[in-house]
């Protein structure tokens, strides 16, 4: 599953040199950090509204938008999504759940 993140991260990196007229991501980079942060905030709000509406399809759609714009933010800041996965992995290891899961499996 994280292969999608890797491939998308590659595309987002390549878009740094792309024509804003032909790419949504290049256009967003061109608008700068504040525009990217605004999109992250909007998508977070839309995620909250979808959850409150109790619509699972809409919730998945909005979370995809939120994750996507978070990935654009990471790329714009020179970060790779693997840094976030590594942080989650570190927390999972610390929680002891991983150890319990390996013992029960
Ligand atoms: N996953 C996505 C993706 N998810 C959402 N979006 C865009 O994010 C925007 C979501 O914002 P909104 O819902 O607010 O819709 P909107 O009103 O059109 O947005 P604004 O123009 O107002 O910002 C839409 O324009 C979507 O098209 C995405 N655009 C691109 N990708 C991926 O990024 C890759 C590179 O995209 P380009 O740079 O466009 O080639 C693509 O191949 C896709 O894999």
JSON list of C-alpha atoms and ligand atoms in Angstrom, two decimals:
[
{"chain": "A", "resi": 1, "resn": "UNK", "atom": "CA", "xyz": [0.00, 0.00, 0.00]},
{"chain": "A", "resi": 2, "resn": "UNK", "atom": "CA", "xyz": [2.82, 2.42, 0.81]},
{"chain": "A", "resi": 3, "resn": "UNK", "atom": "CA", "xyz": [3.98, 1.94, -2.81]},
{"chain": "A", "resi": 4, "resn": "UNK", "atom": "CA", "xyz": [1.22, 4.36, -3.79]},
{"chain": "A", "resi": 5, "resn": "UNK", "atom": "CA", "xyz": [2.75, 6.89, -1.41]},
{"chain": "A", "resi": 6, "resn": "UNK", "atom": "CA", "xyz": [6.22, 6.35, -2.91]},
{"chain": "A", "resi": 7, "resn": "UNK", "atom": "CA", "xyz": [4.98, 6.69, -6.48]},
{"chain": "A", "resi": 8, "resn": "UNK", "atom": "CA", "xyz": [2.88, 9.73, -5.67]},
{"chain": "A", "resi": 9, "resn": "UNK", "atom": "CA", "xyz": [5.87, 11.29, -3.85]},
{"chain": "A", "resi": 10, "resn": "UNK", "atom": "CA", "xyz": [7.92, 10.82, -7.02]},
{"chain": "A", "resi": 11, "resn": "UNK", "atom": "CA", "xyz": [5.24, 12.53, -9.13]},
{"chain": "A", "resi": 12, "resn": "UNK", "atom": "CA", "xyz": [4.97, 15.39, -6.61]},
{"chain": "A", "resi": 13, "resn": "UNK", "atom": "CA", "xyz": [8.77, 15.85, -6.74]},
{"chain": "A", "resi": 14, "resn": "UNK", "atom": "CA", "xyz": [8.75, 15.87, -10.56]},
{"chain": "A", "resi": 15, "resn": "UNK", "atom": "CA", "xyz": [5.96, 18.47, -10.58]},
{"chain": "A", "resi": 16, "resn": "UNK", "atom": "CA", "xyz": [8.38, 20.99, -9.02]},
{"chain": "A", "resi": 17, "resn": "UNK", "atom": "CA", "xyz": [9.70, 21.61, -12.53]},
{"chain": "A", "resi": 18, "resn": "UNK", "atom": "CA", "xyz": [6.36, 21.35, -14.34]},
{"chain": "A", "resi": 19, "resn": "UNK", "atom": "CA", "xyz": [4.27, 23.94, -16.13]},
{"chain": "A", "resi": 20, "resn": "UNK", "atom": "CA", "xyz": [1.56, 25.30, -13.77]},
{"chain": "A", "resi": 21, "resn": "UNK", "atom": "CA", "xyz": [-0.80, 25.48, -16.75]},
{"chain": "A", "resi": 22, "resn": "UNK", "atom": "CA", "xyz": [-0.69, 21.70, -17.19]},
{"chain": "A", "resi": 23, "resn": "UNK", "atom": "CA", "xyz": [-0.54, 20.51, -13.58]},
{"chain": "A", "resi": 24, "resn": "UNK", "atom": "CA", "xyz": [-2.73, 21.13, -10.51]},
{"chain": "A", "resi": 25, "resn": "UNK", "atom": "CA", "xyz": [0.24, 20.40, -8.24]},
{"chain": "A", "resi": 26, "resn": "UNK", "atom": "CA", "xyz": [2.64, 22.70, -10.10]},
{"chain": "A", "resi": 27, "resn": "UNK", "atom": "CA", "xyz": [0.02, 25.44, -9.92]},
{"chain": "A", "resi": 28, "resn": "UNK", "atom": "CA", "xyz": [-0.33, 24.92, -6.16]},
{"chain": "A", "resi": 29, "resn": "UNK", "atom": "CA", "xyz": [3.47, 25.04, -5.67]},
{"chain": "A", "resi": 30, "resn": "UNK", "atom": "CA", "xyz": [3.47, 28.27, -7.68]},
{"chain": "A", "resi": 31, "resn": "UNK", "atom": "CA", "xyz": [0.91, 29.82, -5.32]},
{"chain": "A", "resi": 32, "resn": "UNK", "atom": "CA", "xyz": [3.21, 29.04, -2.38]},
{"chain": "A", "resi": 33, "resn": "UNK", "atom": "CA", "xyz": [3.06, 27.70, 1.18]},
{"chain": "A", "resi": 34, "resn": "UNK", "atom": "CA", "xyz": [0.03, 29.70, 2.36]},
{"chain": "A", "resi": 35, "resn": "UNK", "atom": "CA", "xyz": [-2.12, 28.35, -0.52]},
{"chain": "A", "resi": 36, "resn": "UNK", "atom": "CA", "xyz": [-1.06, 24.76, 0.28]},
{"chain": "A", "resi": 37, "resn": "UNK", "atom": "CA", "xyz": [-1.82, 25.28, 3.98]},
{"chain": "A", "resi": 38, "resn": "UNK", "atom": "CA", "xyz": [-5.23, 26.72, 3.06]},
{"chain": "A", "resi": 39, "resn": "UNK", "atom": "CA", "xyz": [-6.02, 23.56, 1.06]},
{"chain": "A", "resi": 40, "resn": "UNK", "atom": "CA", "xyz": [-4.93, 21.33, 3.97]},
{"chain": "A", "resi": 41, "resn": "UNK", "atom": "CA", "xyz": [-7.22, 23.31, 6.29]},
{"chain": "A", "resi": 42, "resn": "UNK", "atom": "CA", "xyz": [-10.15, 23.16, 3.85]},
{"chain": "A", "resi": 43, "resn": "UNK", "atom": "CA", "xyz": [-9.78, 19.41, 3.33]},
{"chain": "A", "resi": 44, "resn": "UNK", "atom": "CA", "xyz": [-9.57, 18.85, 7.10]},
{"chain": "A", "resi": 45, "resn": "UNK", "atom": "CA", "xyz": [-12.82, 20.78, 7.55]},
{"chain": "A", "resi": 46, "resn": "UNK", "atom": "CA", "xyz": [-14.50, 18.82, 4.73]},
{"chain": "A", "resi": 47, "resn": "UNK", "atom": "CA", "xyz": [-13.33, 15.60, 6.42]},
{"chain": "A", "resi": 48, "resn": "UNK", "atom": "CA", "xyz": [-14.96, 16.67, 9.69]},
{"chain": "A", "resi": 49, "resn": "UNK", "atom": "CA", "xyz": [-18.21, 17.54, 7.88]},
{"chain": "A", "resi": 50, "resn": "UNK", "atom": "CA", "xyz": [-18.28, 14.18, 6.03]},
{"chain": "A", "resi": 51, "resn": "UNK", "atom": "CA", "xyz": [-17.82, 12.31, 9.32]},
{"chain": "A", "resi": 52, "resn": "UNK", "atom": "CA", "xyz": [-20.59, 14.33, 10.98]},
{"chain": "A", "resi": 53, "resn": "UNK", "atom": "CA", "xyz": [-22.88, 13.56, 8.00]},
{"chain": "A", "resi": 54, "resn": "UNK", "atom": "CA", "xyz": [-22.28, 9.84, 8.61]},
{"chain": "A", "resi": 55, "resn": "UNK", "atom": "CA", "xyz": [-21.44, 9.24, 4.93]},
{"chain": "A", "resi": 56, "resn": "UNK", "atom": "CA", "xyz": [-18.63, 6.64, 4.74]},
{"chain": "A", "resi": 57, "resn": "UNK", "atom": "CA", "xyz": [-17.99, 7.09, 0.98]},
{"chain": "A", "resi": 58, "resn": "UNK", "atom": "CA", "xyz": [-17.71, 10.86, 1.36]},
{"chain": "A", "resi": 59, "resn": "UNK", "atom": "CA", "xyz": [-15.44, 10.41, 4.38]},
{"chain": "A", "resi": 60, "resn": "UNK", "atom": "CA", "xyz": [-13.02, 8.22, 2.42]},
{"chain": "A", "resi": 61, "resn": "UNK", "atom": "CA", "xyz": [-13.08, 10.72, -0.48]},
{"chain": "A", "resi": 62, "resn": "UNK", "atom": "CA", "xyz": [-12.36, 13.69, 1.77]},
{"chain": "A", "resi": 63, "resn": "UNK", "atom": "CA", "xyz": [-9.61, 11.88, 3.67]},
{"chain": "A", "resi": 64, "resn": "UNK", "atom": "CA", "xyz": [-7.99, 11.07, 0.31]},
{"chain": "A", "resi": 65, "resn": "UNK", "atom": "CA", "xyz": [-8.09, 14.80, -0.48]},
{"chain": "A", "resi": 66, "resn": "UNK", "atom": "CA", "xyz": [-6.63, 15.58, 2.96]},
{"chain": "A", "resi": 67, "resn": "UNK", "atom": "CA", "xyz": [-3.83, 13.02, 2.64]},
{"chain": "A", "resi": 68, "resn": "UNK", "atom": "CA", "xyz": [-3.08, 14.18, -0.90]},
{"chain": "A", "resi": 69, "resn": "UNK", "atom": "CA", "xyz": [-2.72, 17.82, 0.11]},
{"chain": "A", "resi": 70, "resn": "UNK", "atom": "CA", "xyz": [-0.66, 16.79, 3.15]},
{"chain": "A", "resi": 71, "resn": "UNK", "atom": "CA", "xyz": [1.68, 14.97, 0.74]},
{"chain": "A", "resi": 72, "resn": "UNK", "atom": "CA", "xyz": [1.93, 18.14, -1.37]},
{"chain": "A", "resi": 73, "resn": "UNK", "atom": "CA", "xyz": [2.83, 20.04, 1.82]},
{"chain": "A", "resi": 74, "resn": "UNK", "atom": "CA", "xyz": [5.49, 17.48, 2.75]},
{"chain": "A", "resi": 75, "resn": "UNK", "atom": "CA", "xyz": [7.00, 17.67, -0.76]},
{"chain": "A", "resi": 76, "resn": "UNK", "atom": "CA", "xyz": [6.97, 21.46, -0.75]},
{"chain": "A", "resi": 77, "resn": "UNK", "atom": "CA", "xyz": [8.84, 21.34, 2.57]},
{"chain": "A", "resi": 78, "resn": "UNK", "atom": "CA", "xyz": [11.42, 18.90, 1.17]},
{"chain": "A", "resi": 79, "resn": "UNK", "atom": "CA", "xyz": [10.09, 15.95, 3.16]},
{"chain": "A", "resi": 80, "resn": "UNK", "atom": "CA", "xyz": [9.21, 12.42, 2.01]},
{"chain": "A", "resi": 81, "resn": "UNK", "atom": "CA", "xyz": [6.10, 10.55, 3.28]},
{"chain": "A", "resi": 82, "resn": "UNK", "atom": "CA", "xyz": [8.44, 7.80, 4.53]},
{"chain": "A", "resi": 83, "resn": "UNK", "atom": "CA", "xyz": [9.41, 10.20, 7.34]},
{"chain": "A", "resi": 84, "resn": "UNK", "atom": "CA", "xyz": [5.79, 10.14, 8.56]},
{"chain": "A", "resi": 85, "resn": "UNK", "atom": "CA", "xyz": [5.56, 6.35, 8.15]},
{"chain": "A", "resi": 86, "resn": "UNK", "atom": "CA", "xyz": [8.79, 5.98, 10.14]},
{"chain": "A", "resi": 87, "resn": "UNK", "atom": "CA", "xyz": [7.35, 8.15, 12.93]},
{"chain": "A", "resi": 88, "resn": "UNK", "atom": "CA", "xyz": [4.15, 6.06, 13.05]},
{"chain": "A", "resi": 89, "resn": "UNK", "atom": "CA", "xyz": [6.25, 2.89, 12.99]},
{"chain": "A", "resi": 90, "resn": "UNK", "atom": "CA", "xyz": [8.35, 4.21, 15.90]},
{"chain": "A", "resi": 91, "resn": "UNK", "atom": "CA", "xyz": [5.21, 4.97, 17.95]},
{"chain": "A", "resi": 92, "resn": "UNK", "atom": "CA", "xyz": [3.72, 1.55, 17.12]},
{"chain": "A", "resi": 93, "resn": "UNK", "atom": "CA", "xyz": [6.90, -0.14, 18.30]},
{"chain": "A", "resi": 94, "resn": "UNK", "atom": "CA", "xyz": [6.89, 1.90, 21.51]},
{"chain": "A", "resi": 95, "resn": "UNK", "atom": "CA", "xyz": [3.25, 1.12, 22.31]},
{"chain": "A", "resi": 96, "resn": "UNK", "atom": "CA", "xyz": [3.93, -2.59, 22.79]},
{"chain": "A", "resi": 97, "resn": "UNK", "atom": "CA", "xyz": [1.04, -3.46, 20.46]},
{"chain": "A", "resi": 98, "resn": "UNK", "atom": "CA", "xyz": [3.48, -4.71, 17.82]},
{"chain": "A", "resi": 99, "resn": "UNK", "atom": "CA", "xyz": [5.06, -7.04, 20.36]},
{"chain": "A", "resi": 100, "resn": "UNK", "atom": "CA", "xyz": [1.65, -8.34, 21.53]},
{"chain": "A", "resi": 101, "resn": "UNK", "atom": "CA", "xyz": [0.56, -8.84, 17.89]},
{"chain": "A", "resi": 102, "resn": "UNK", "atom": "CA", "xyz": [3.69, -10.85, 17.08]},
{"chain": "A", "resi": 103, "resn": "UNK", "atom": "CA", "xyz": [3.21, -13.03, 20.19]},
{"chain": "A", "resi": 104, "resn": "UNK", "atom": "CA", "xyz": [-0.44, -13.81, 19.38]},
{"chain": "A", "resi": 105, "resn": "UNK", "atom": "CA", "xyz": [0.31, -14.47, 15.68]},
{"chain": "B", "resi": 1, "resn": "LIG", "atom": "N1", "xyz": [-4.40, 12.65, -6.01]},
{"chain": "B", "resi": 1, "resn": "LIG", "atom": "C1", "xyz": [-4.53, 13.74, -6.58]},
{"chain": "B", "resi": 1, "resn": "LIG", "atom": "C2", "xyz": [-5.57, 14.67, -6.20]},
{"chain": "B", "resi": 1, "resn": "LIG", "atom": "N2", "xyz": [-6.51, 14.61, -5.23]},
{"chain": "B", "resi": 1, "resn": "LIG", "atom": "C3", "xyz": [-7.18, 15.76, -5.30]},
{"chain": "B", "resi": 1, "resn": "LIG", "atom": "N3", "xyz": [-6.70, 16.55, -6.30]},
{"chain": "B", "resi": 1, "resn": "LIG", "atom": "C4", "xyz": [-7.17, 17.87, -6.71]},
{"chain": "B", "resi": 1, "resn": "LIG", "atom": "O1", "xyz": [-7.32, 18.64, -5.54]},
{"chain": "B", "resi": 1, "resn": "LIG", "atom": "C5", "xyz": [-8.40, 19.53, -5.71]},
{"chain": "B", "resi": 1, "resn": "LIG", "atom": "C6", "xyz": [-9.35, 19.36, -4.53]},
{"chain": "B", "resi": 1, "resn": "LIG", "atom": "O2", "xyz": [-9.78, 20.56, -4.19]},
{"chain": "B", "resi": 1, "resn": "LIG", "atom": "P1", "xyz": [-11.34, 20.85, -4.05]},
{"chain": "B", "resi": 1, "resn": "LIG", "atom": "O3", "xyz": [-12.08, 19.63, -3.64]},
{"chain": "B", "resi": 1, "resn": "LIG", "atom": "O4", "xyz": [-11.44, 22.01, -3.14]},
{"chain": "B", "resi": 1, "resn": "LIG", "atom": "O5", "xyz": [-11.75, 21.18, -5.55]},
{"chain": "B", "resi": 1, "resn": "LIG", "atom": "P2", "xyz": [-11.48, 22.51, -6.34]},
{"chain": "B", "resi": 1, "resn": "LIG", "atom": "O6", "xyz": [-12.55, 23.49, -5.98]},
{"chain": "B", "resi": 1, "resn": "LIG", "atom": "O7", "xyz": [-11.37, 22.10, -7.79]},
{"chain": "B", "resi": 1, "resn": "LIG", "atom": "O8", "xyz": [-10.05, 23.03, -5.80]},
{"chain": "B", "resi": 1, "resn": "LIG", "atom": "P3", "xyz": [-9.37, 24.44, -6.05]},
{"chain": "B", "resi": 1, "resn": "LIG", "atom": "O9", "xyz": [-9.05, 24.52, -7.54]},
{"chain": "B", "resi": 1, "resn": "LIG", "atom": "O10", "xyz": [-10.32, 25.49, -5.58]},
{"chain": "B", "resi": 1, "resn": "LIG", "atom": "O11", "xyz": [-8.12, 24.38, -5.21]},
{"chain": "B", "resi": 1, "resn": "LIG", "atom": "C7", "xyz": [-9.10, 19.19, -7.04]},
{"chain": "B", "resi": 1, "resn": "LIG", "atom": "O12", "xyz": [-8.72, 20.11, -8.05]},
{"chain": "B", "resi": 1, "resn": "LIG", "atom": "C8", "xyz": [-8.55, 17.82, -7.35]},
{"chain": "B", "resi": 1, "resn": "LIG", "atom": "O13", "xyz": [-8.41, 17.57, -8.74]},
{"chain": "B", "resi": 1, "resn": "LIG", "atom": "C9", "xyz": [-5.68, 15.90, -6.88]},
{"chain": "B", "resi": 1, "resn": "LIG", "atom": "N4", "xyz": [-4.84, 16.25, -7.89]},
{"chain": "B", "resi": 1, "resn": "LIG", "atom": "C10", "xyz": [-3.86, 15.38, -8.24]},
{"chain": "B", "resi": 1, "resn": "LIG", "atom": "N5", "xyz": [-3.70, 14.15, -7.61]},
{"chain": "B", "resi": 1, "resn": "LIG", "atom": "C11", "xyz": [-2.56, 13.26, -7.98]},
{"chain": "B", "resi": 1, "resn": "LIG", "atom": "O14", "xyz": [-1.44, 14.07, -8.26]},
{"chain": "B", "resi": 1, "resn": "LIG", "atom": "C12", "xyz": [-0.89, 13.69, -9.51]},
{"chain": "B", "resi": 1, "resn": "LIG", "atom": "C13", "xyz": [-0.33, 14.93, -10.19]},
{"chain": "B", "resi": 1, "resn": "LIG", "atom": "O15", "xyz": [-1.39, 15.82, -10.49]},
{"chain": "B", "resi": 1, "resn": "LIG", "atom": "P4", "xyz": [-1.16, 16.99, -11.56]},
{"chain": "B", "resi": 1, "resn": "LIG", "atom": "O16", "xyz": [-0.15, 17.89, -10.99]},
{"chain": "B", "resi": 1, "resn": "LIG", "atom": "O17", "xyz": [-2.51, 17.65, -11.72]},
{"chain": "B", "resi": 1, "resn": "LIG", "atom": "O18", "xyz": [-0.70, 16.34, -12.81]},
{"chain": "B", "resi": 1, "resn": "LIG", "atom": "C14", "xyz": [-2.05, 13.05, -10.29]},
{"chain": "B", "resi": 1, "resn": "LIG", "atom": "O19", "xyz": [-1.58, 12.10, -11.18]},
{"chain": "B", "resi": 1, "resn": "LIG", "atom": "C15", "xyz": [-2.85, 12.40, -9.19]},
{"chain": "B", "resi": 1, "resn": "LIG", "atom": "O20", "xyz": [-2.31, 11.10, -8.94]}
]
